[in-house]
């Protein structure tokens, strides 16, 4: 899985999508540190144990380097940044039933905007799964020779 590069100074606006999601009762926000166990549990049930480790790291930052999407106090998706490595986006995931709703785009752009606010001009999306989504949504470009990148000698799950 390759990495992708994003120009943080050229991100799309998400105001319209935020209004639409808000009308549907969906909130995009940073979780509180007191919600760490809840976010980690949700990530573990829906994605990978390795992503749980990375998501927990987001809660050691101030402010928390993660955004979540919720509706009726239920998590729909999450996007972390600056956890795997500085300037990296990820992990990020949206529950299957909430995909194609705009939640992923808003989480992605929110997290990338946070990287820009930290002073980065470019962000790296590490170990990309849905490359077409990132290219279409934020103009992400493949980084040649980036596989396996920083993901060398990863310990296997038991």
PDB file of C-alpha atoms in Angstrom:
ATOM      1  CA  UNK A   1       0.000   0.000   0.000  1.00  0.00           C
ATOM      2  CA  UNK A   2       1.468   3.303  -1.126  1.00  0.00           C
ATOM      3  CA  UNK A   3       1.464   6.699   0.531  1.00  0.00           C
ATOM      4  CA  UNK A   4      -0.138   9.751  -1.074  1.00  0.00           C
ATOM      5  CA  UNK A   5       0.765  13.445  -0.906  1.00  0.00           C
ATOM      6  CA  UNK A   6      -1.788  16.234  -0.395  1.00  0.00           C
ATOM      7  CA  UNK A   7      -1.318  19.974  -0.920  1.00  0.00           C
ATOM      8  CA  UNK A   8      -2.739  21.370   2.329  1.00  0.00           C
ATOM      9  CA  UNK A   9      -2.844  24.911   0.941  1.00  0.00           C
ATOM     10  CA  UNK A  10      -5.339  23.782  -1.721  1.00  0.00           C
ATOM     11  CA  UNK A  11      -8.040  21.911   0.220  1.00  0.00           C
ATOM     12  CA  UNK A  12     -11.717  22.077  -0.761  1.00  0.00           C
ATOM     13  CA  UNK A  13     -14.214  23.903   1.405  1.00  0.00           C
ATOM     14  CA  UNK A  14     -16.606  21.762   3.431  1.00  0.00           C
ATOM     15  CA  UNK A  15     -19.069  24.357   4.718  1.00  0.00           C
ATOM     16  CA  UNK A  16     -21.941  23.120   2.533  1.00  0.00           C
ATOM     17  CA  UNK A  17     -21.314  19.493   3.502  1.00  0.00           C
ATOM     18  CA  UNK A  18     -21.182  20.433   7.199  1.00  0.00           C
ATOM     19  CA  UNK A  19     -24.585  22.163   6.903  1.00  0.00           C
ATOM     20  CA  UNK A  20     -26.075  19.145   5.090  1.00  0.00           C
ATOM     21  CA  UNK A  21     -24.722  16.698   7.660  1.00  0.00           C
ATOM     22  CA  UNK A  22     -25.917  18.941  10.481  1.00  0.00           C
ATOM     23  CA  UNK A  23     -29.458  18.883   9.076  1.00  0.00           C
ATOM     24  CA  UNK A  24     -29.211  15.068   9.167  1.00  0.00           C
ATOM     25  CA  UNK A  25     -28.190  15.199  12.827  1.00  0.00           C
ATOM     26  CA  UNK A  26     -24.542  14.336  12.121  1.00  0.00           C
ATOM     27  CA  UNK A  27     -21.869  16.169  14.099  1.00  0.00           C
ATOM     28  CA  UNK A  28     -18.178  16.352  13.206  1.00  0.00           C
ATOM     29  CA  UNK A  29     -16.054  17.066  16.269  1.00  0.00           C
ATOM     30  CA  UNK A  30     -12.952  16.228  18.204  1.00  0.00           C
ATOM     31  CA  UNK A  31     -13.672  13.619  20.858  1.00  0.00           C
ATOM     32  CA  UNK A  32     -12.907  14.438  24.465  1.00  0.00           C
ATOM     33  CA  UNK A  33     -10.079  12.561  26.181  1.00  0.00           C
ATOM     34  CA  UNK A  34     -12.731  10.955  28.396  1.00  0.00           C
ATOM     35  CA  UNK A  35     -14.073   9.223  25.259  1.00  0.00           C
ATOM     36  CA  UNK A  36     -10.782   7.503  24.384  1.00  0.00           C
ATOM     37  CA  UNK A  37     -11.980   4.048  25.392  1.00  0.00           C
ATOM     38  CA  UNK A  38     -15.224   4.456  23.426  1.00  0.00           C
ATOM     39  CA  UNK A  39     -13.485   5.564  20.235  1.00  0.00           C
ATOM     40  CA  UNK A  40     -10.825   2.857  20.581  1.00  0.00           C
ATOM     41  CA  UNK A  41     -13.505   0.210  21.117  1.00  0.00           C
ATOM     42  CA  UNK A  42     -15.444   1.371  18.037  1.00  0.00           C
ATOM     43  CA  UNK A  43     -12.286   1.403  15.903  1.00  0.00           C
ATOM     44  CA  UNK A  44     -11.454  -2.113  17.112  1.00  0.00           C
ATOM     45  CA  UNK A  45     -14.913  -3.461  16.294  1.00  0.00           C
ATOM     46  CA  UNK A  46     -14.986  -1.871  12.840  1.00  0.00           C
ATOM     47  CA  UNK A  47     -11.386  -1.855  11.671  1.00  0.00           C
ATOM     48  CA  UNK A  48      -7.946  -3.109  12.725  1.00  0.00           C
ATOM     49  CA  UNK A  49      -6.227  -3.694  16.094  1.00  0.00           C
ATOM     50  CA  UNK A  50      -3.282  -1.683  14.774  1.00  0.00           C
ATOM     51  CA  UNK A  51      -5.644   1.206  14.099  1.00  0.00           C
ATOM     52  CA  UNK A  52      -6.746   1.021  17.744  1.00  0.00           C
ATOM     53  CA  UNK A  53      -3.145   1.664  18.807  1.00  0.00           C
ATOM     54  CA  UNK A  54      -2.881   4.618  16.453  1.00  0.00           C
ATOM     55  CA  UNK A  55      -6.254   6.054  17.483  1.00  0.00           C
ATOM     56  CA  UNK A  56      -5.262   5.870  21.155  1.00  0.00           C
ATOM     57  CA  UNK A  57      -2.134   7.893  20.346  1.00  0.00           C
ATOM     58  CA  UNK A  58      -4.353  10.724  19.081  1.00  0.00           C
ATOM     59  CA  UNK A  59      -5.673  11.131  22.619  1.00  0.00           C
ATOM     60  CA  UNK A  60      -2.193  11.853  23.981  1.00  0.00           C
ATOM     61  CA  UNK A  61      -2.113  15.090  21.970  1.00  0.00           C
ATOM     62  CA  UNK A  62      -3.545  18.440  22.995  1.00  0.00           C
ATOM     63  CA  UNK A  63      -5.811  19.096  21.286  1.00  0.00           C
ATOM     64  CA  UNK A  64      -6.782  15.503  20.501  1.00  0.00           C
ATOM     65  CA  UNK A  65      -5.528  14.792  16.958  1.00  0.00           C
ATOM     66  CA  UNK A  66      -8.686  13.012  15.839  1.00  0.00           C
ATOM     67  CA  UNK A  67     -12.110  13.923  14.527  1.00  0.00           C
ATOM     68  CA  UNK A  68     -15.204  11.773  14.842  1.00  0.00           C
ATOM     69  CA  UNK A  69     -18.596  11.846  13.163  1.00  0.00           C
ATOM     70  CA  UNK A  70     -21.571  11.065  15.395  1.00  0.00           C
ATOM     71  CA  UNK A  71     -25.331  10.835  15.067  1.00  0.00           C
ATOM     72  CA  UNK A  72     -27.550  10.316  18.092  1.00  0.00           C
ATOM     73  CA  UNK A  73     -24.435   9.725  20.211  1.00  0.00           C
ATOM     74  CA  UNK A  74     -23.223   6.880  17.959  1.00  0.00           C
ATOM     75  CA  UNK A  75     -19.894   6.975  16.127  1.00  0.00           C
ATOM     76  CA  UNK A  76     -20.125   6.875  12.323  1.00  0.00           C
ATOM     77  CA  UNK A  77     -16.473   7.470  11.460  1.00  0.00           C
ATOM     78  CA  UNK A  78     -13.132   8.858  12.551  1.00  0.00           C
ATOM     79  CA  UNK A  79     -10.004  10.461  11.133  1.00  0.00           C
ATOM     80  CA  UNK A  80      -6.711  10.788  13.013  1.00  0.00           C
ATOM     81  CA  UNK A  81      -3.653  12.812  12.080  1.00  0.00           C
ATOM     82  CA  UNK A  82      -0.106  13.221  13.388  1.00  0.00           C
ATOM     83  CA  UNK A  83      -0.176   9.814  15.109  1.00  0.00           C
ATOM     84  CA  UNK A  84       1.688   7.328  12.894  1.00  0.00           C
ATOM     85  CA  UNK A  85       4.244   9.992  12.006  1.00  0.00           C
ATOM     86  CA  UNK A  86       4.319  13.791  12.008  1.00  0.00           C
ATOM     87  CA  UNK A  87       2.421  15.208   9.064  1.00  0.00           C
ATOM     88  CA  UNK A  88       0.602  11.924   8.379  1.00  0.00           C
ATOM     89  CA  UNK A  89      -3.132  11.527   8.037  1.00  0.00           C
ATOM     90  CA  UNK A  90      -4.574   8.269   9.275  1.00  0.00           C
ATOM     91  CA  UNK A  91      -5.922   6.006  10.294  1.00  0.00           C
ATOM     92  CA  UNK A  92      -9.309   7.013   8.992  1.00  0.00           C
ATOM     93  CA  UNK A  93     -12.487   5.019   8.509  1.00  0.00           C
ATOM     94  CA  UNK A  94     -16.236   5.342   8.113  1.00  0.00           C
ATOM     95  CA  UNK A  95     -18.799   2.703   9.078  1.00  0.00           C
ATOM     96  CA  UNK A  96     -20.039   0.839   6.044  1.00  0.00           C
ATOM     97  CA  UNK A  97     -23.614   2.115   6.413  1.00  0.00           C
ATOM     98  CA  UNK A  98     -22.408   5.752   6.495  1.00  0.00           C
ATOM     99  CA  UNK A  99     -20.182   5.654   3.410  1.00  0.00           C
ATOM    100  CA  UNK A 100     -21.111   7.833   0.431  1.00  0.00           C
ATOM    101  CA  UNK A 101     -22.929  10.249   2.764  1.00  0.00           C
ATOM    102  CA  UNK A 102     -20.279  12.985   2.820  1.00  0.00           C
ATOM    103  CA  UNK A 103     -19.019  11.964   6.271  1.00  0.00           C
ATOM    104  CA  UNK A 104     -15.695  10.694   4.915  1.00  0.00           C
ATOM    105  CA  UNK A 105     -14.990  13.885   2.968  1.00  0.00           C
ATOM    106  CA  UNK A 106     -15.722  16.114   5.961  1.00  0.00           C
ATOM    107  CA  UNK A 107     -13.616  13.989   8.325  1.00  0.00           C
ATOM    108  CA  UNK A 108     -10.764  13.914   5.809  1.00  0.00           C
ATOM    109  CA  UNK A 109     -10.741  17.659   5.142  1.00  0.00           C
ATOM    110  CA  UNK A 110     -11.160  18.486   8.844  1.00  0.00           C
ATOM    111  CA  UNK A 111      -8.105  16.413   9.759  1.00  0.00           C
ATOM    112  CA  UNK A 112      -6.061  17.783   6.846  1.00  0.00           C
ATOM    113  CA  UNK A 113      -7.018  21.349   7.828  1.00  0.00           C
ATOM    114  CA  UNK A 114      -5.706  20.575  11.331  1.00  0.00           C
ATOM    115  CA  UNK A 115      -2.380  19.503   9.808  1.00  0.00           C
ATOM    116  CA  UNK A 116      -2.273  22.791   7.892  1.00  0.00           C
ATOM    117  CA  UNK A 117      -2.976  24.703  11.100  1.00  0.00           C
ATOM    118  CA  UNK A 118       0.070  22.974  12.617  1.00  0.00           C
ATOM    119  CA  UNK A 119       2.172  24.591   9.902  1.00  0.00           C
ATOM    120  CA  UNK A 120       2.456  21.812   7.339  1.00  0.00           C
ATOM    121  CA  UNK A 121       2.243  22.732   3.652  1.00  0.00           C
ATOM    122  CA  UNK A 122       1.826  19.102   2.602  1.00  0.00           C
ATOM    123  CA  UNK A 123       0.276  16.099   4.277  1.00  0.00           C
ATOM    124  CA  UNK A 124       0.952  12.424   3.730  1.00  0.00           C
ATOM    125  CA  UNK A 125      -1.801   9.860   3.701  1.00  0.00           C
ATOM    126  CA  UNK A 126      -0.017   6.713   4.816  1.00  0.00           C
ATOM    127  CA  UNK A 127      -0.660   3.198   3.538  1.00  0.00           C
ATOM    128  CA  UNK A 128      -3.611   4.244   1.398  1.00  0.00           C
ATOM    129  CA  UNK A 129      -6.536   1.914   0.846  1.00  0.00           C
ATOM    130  CA  UNK A 130      -9.113   3.865  -1.228  1.00  0.00           C
ATOM    131  CA  UNK A 131      -6.696   5.864  -3.439  1.00  0.00           C
ATOM    132  CA  UNK A 132      -9.462   7.001  -5.806  1.00  0.00           C
ATOM    133  CA  UNK A 133     -11.396   8.573  -2.901  1.00  0.00           C
ATOM    134  CA  UNK A 134      -8.348  10.576  -1.751  1.00  0.00           C
ATOM    135  CA  UNK A 135      -7.417  11.644  -5.293  1.00  0.00           C
ATOM    136  CA  UNK A 136     -10.968  12.739  -6.114  1.00  0.00           C
ATOM    137  CA  UNK A 137     -11.683  14.418  -2.769  1.00  0.00           C
ATOM    138  CA  UNK A 138      -8.463  16.311  -2.020  1.00  0.00           C
ATOM    139  CA  UNK A 139      -6.275  15.860  -5.103  1.00  0.00           C
ATOM    140  CA  UNK A 140      -3.942  13.400  -3.352  1.00  0.00           C
ATOM    141  CA  UNK A 141      -1.112  12.112  -5.528  1.00  0.00           C
ATOM    142  CA  UNK A 142       0.758   8.813  -5.222  1.00  0.00           C
ATOM    143  CA  UNK A 143       4.283   9.026  -3.795  1.00  0.00           C
ATOM    144  CA  UNK A 144       6.544   6.889  -5.964  1.00  0.00           C
ATOM    145  CA  UNK A 145       8.457   4.201  -4.085  1.00  0.00           C
ATOM    146  CA  UNK A 146       6.478   4.708  -0.878  1.00  0.00           C
ATOM    147  CA  UNK A 147       5.484   1.095  -0.351  1.00  0.00           C
ATOM    148  CA  UNK A 148       6.151  -0.145   2.301  1.00  0.00           C
ATOM    149  CA  UNK A 149       7.430   3.287   3.351  1.00  0.00           C
ATOM    150  CA  UNK A 150       7.542   3.606   7.134  1.00  0.00           C
ATOM    151  CA  UNK A 151       5.553   0.385   7.513  1.00  0.00           C
ATOM    152  CA  UNK A 152       8.594  -1.884   7.435  1.00  0.00           C
ATOM    153  CA  UNK A 153       8.883  -5.010   9.611  1.00  0.00           C
ATOM    154  CA  UNK A 154       5.435  -4.650  11.179  1.00  0.00           C
ATOM    155  CA  UNK A 155       4.797  -7.288  13.806  1.00  0.00           C
ATOM    156  CA  UNK A 156       2.034  -9.738  12.820  1.00  0.00           C
ATOM    157  CA  UNK A 157      -1.158 -10.087  14.808  1.00  0.00           C
ATOM    158  CA  UNK A 158      -1.178 -13.208  17.010  1.00  0.00           C
TER     159      UNK A 158
END
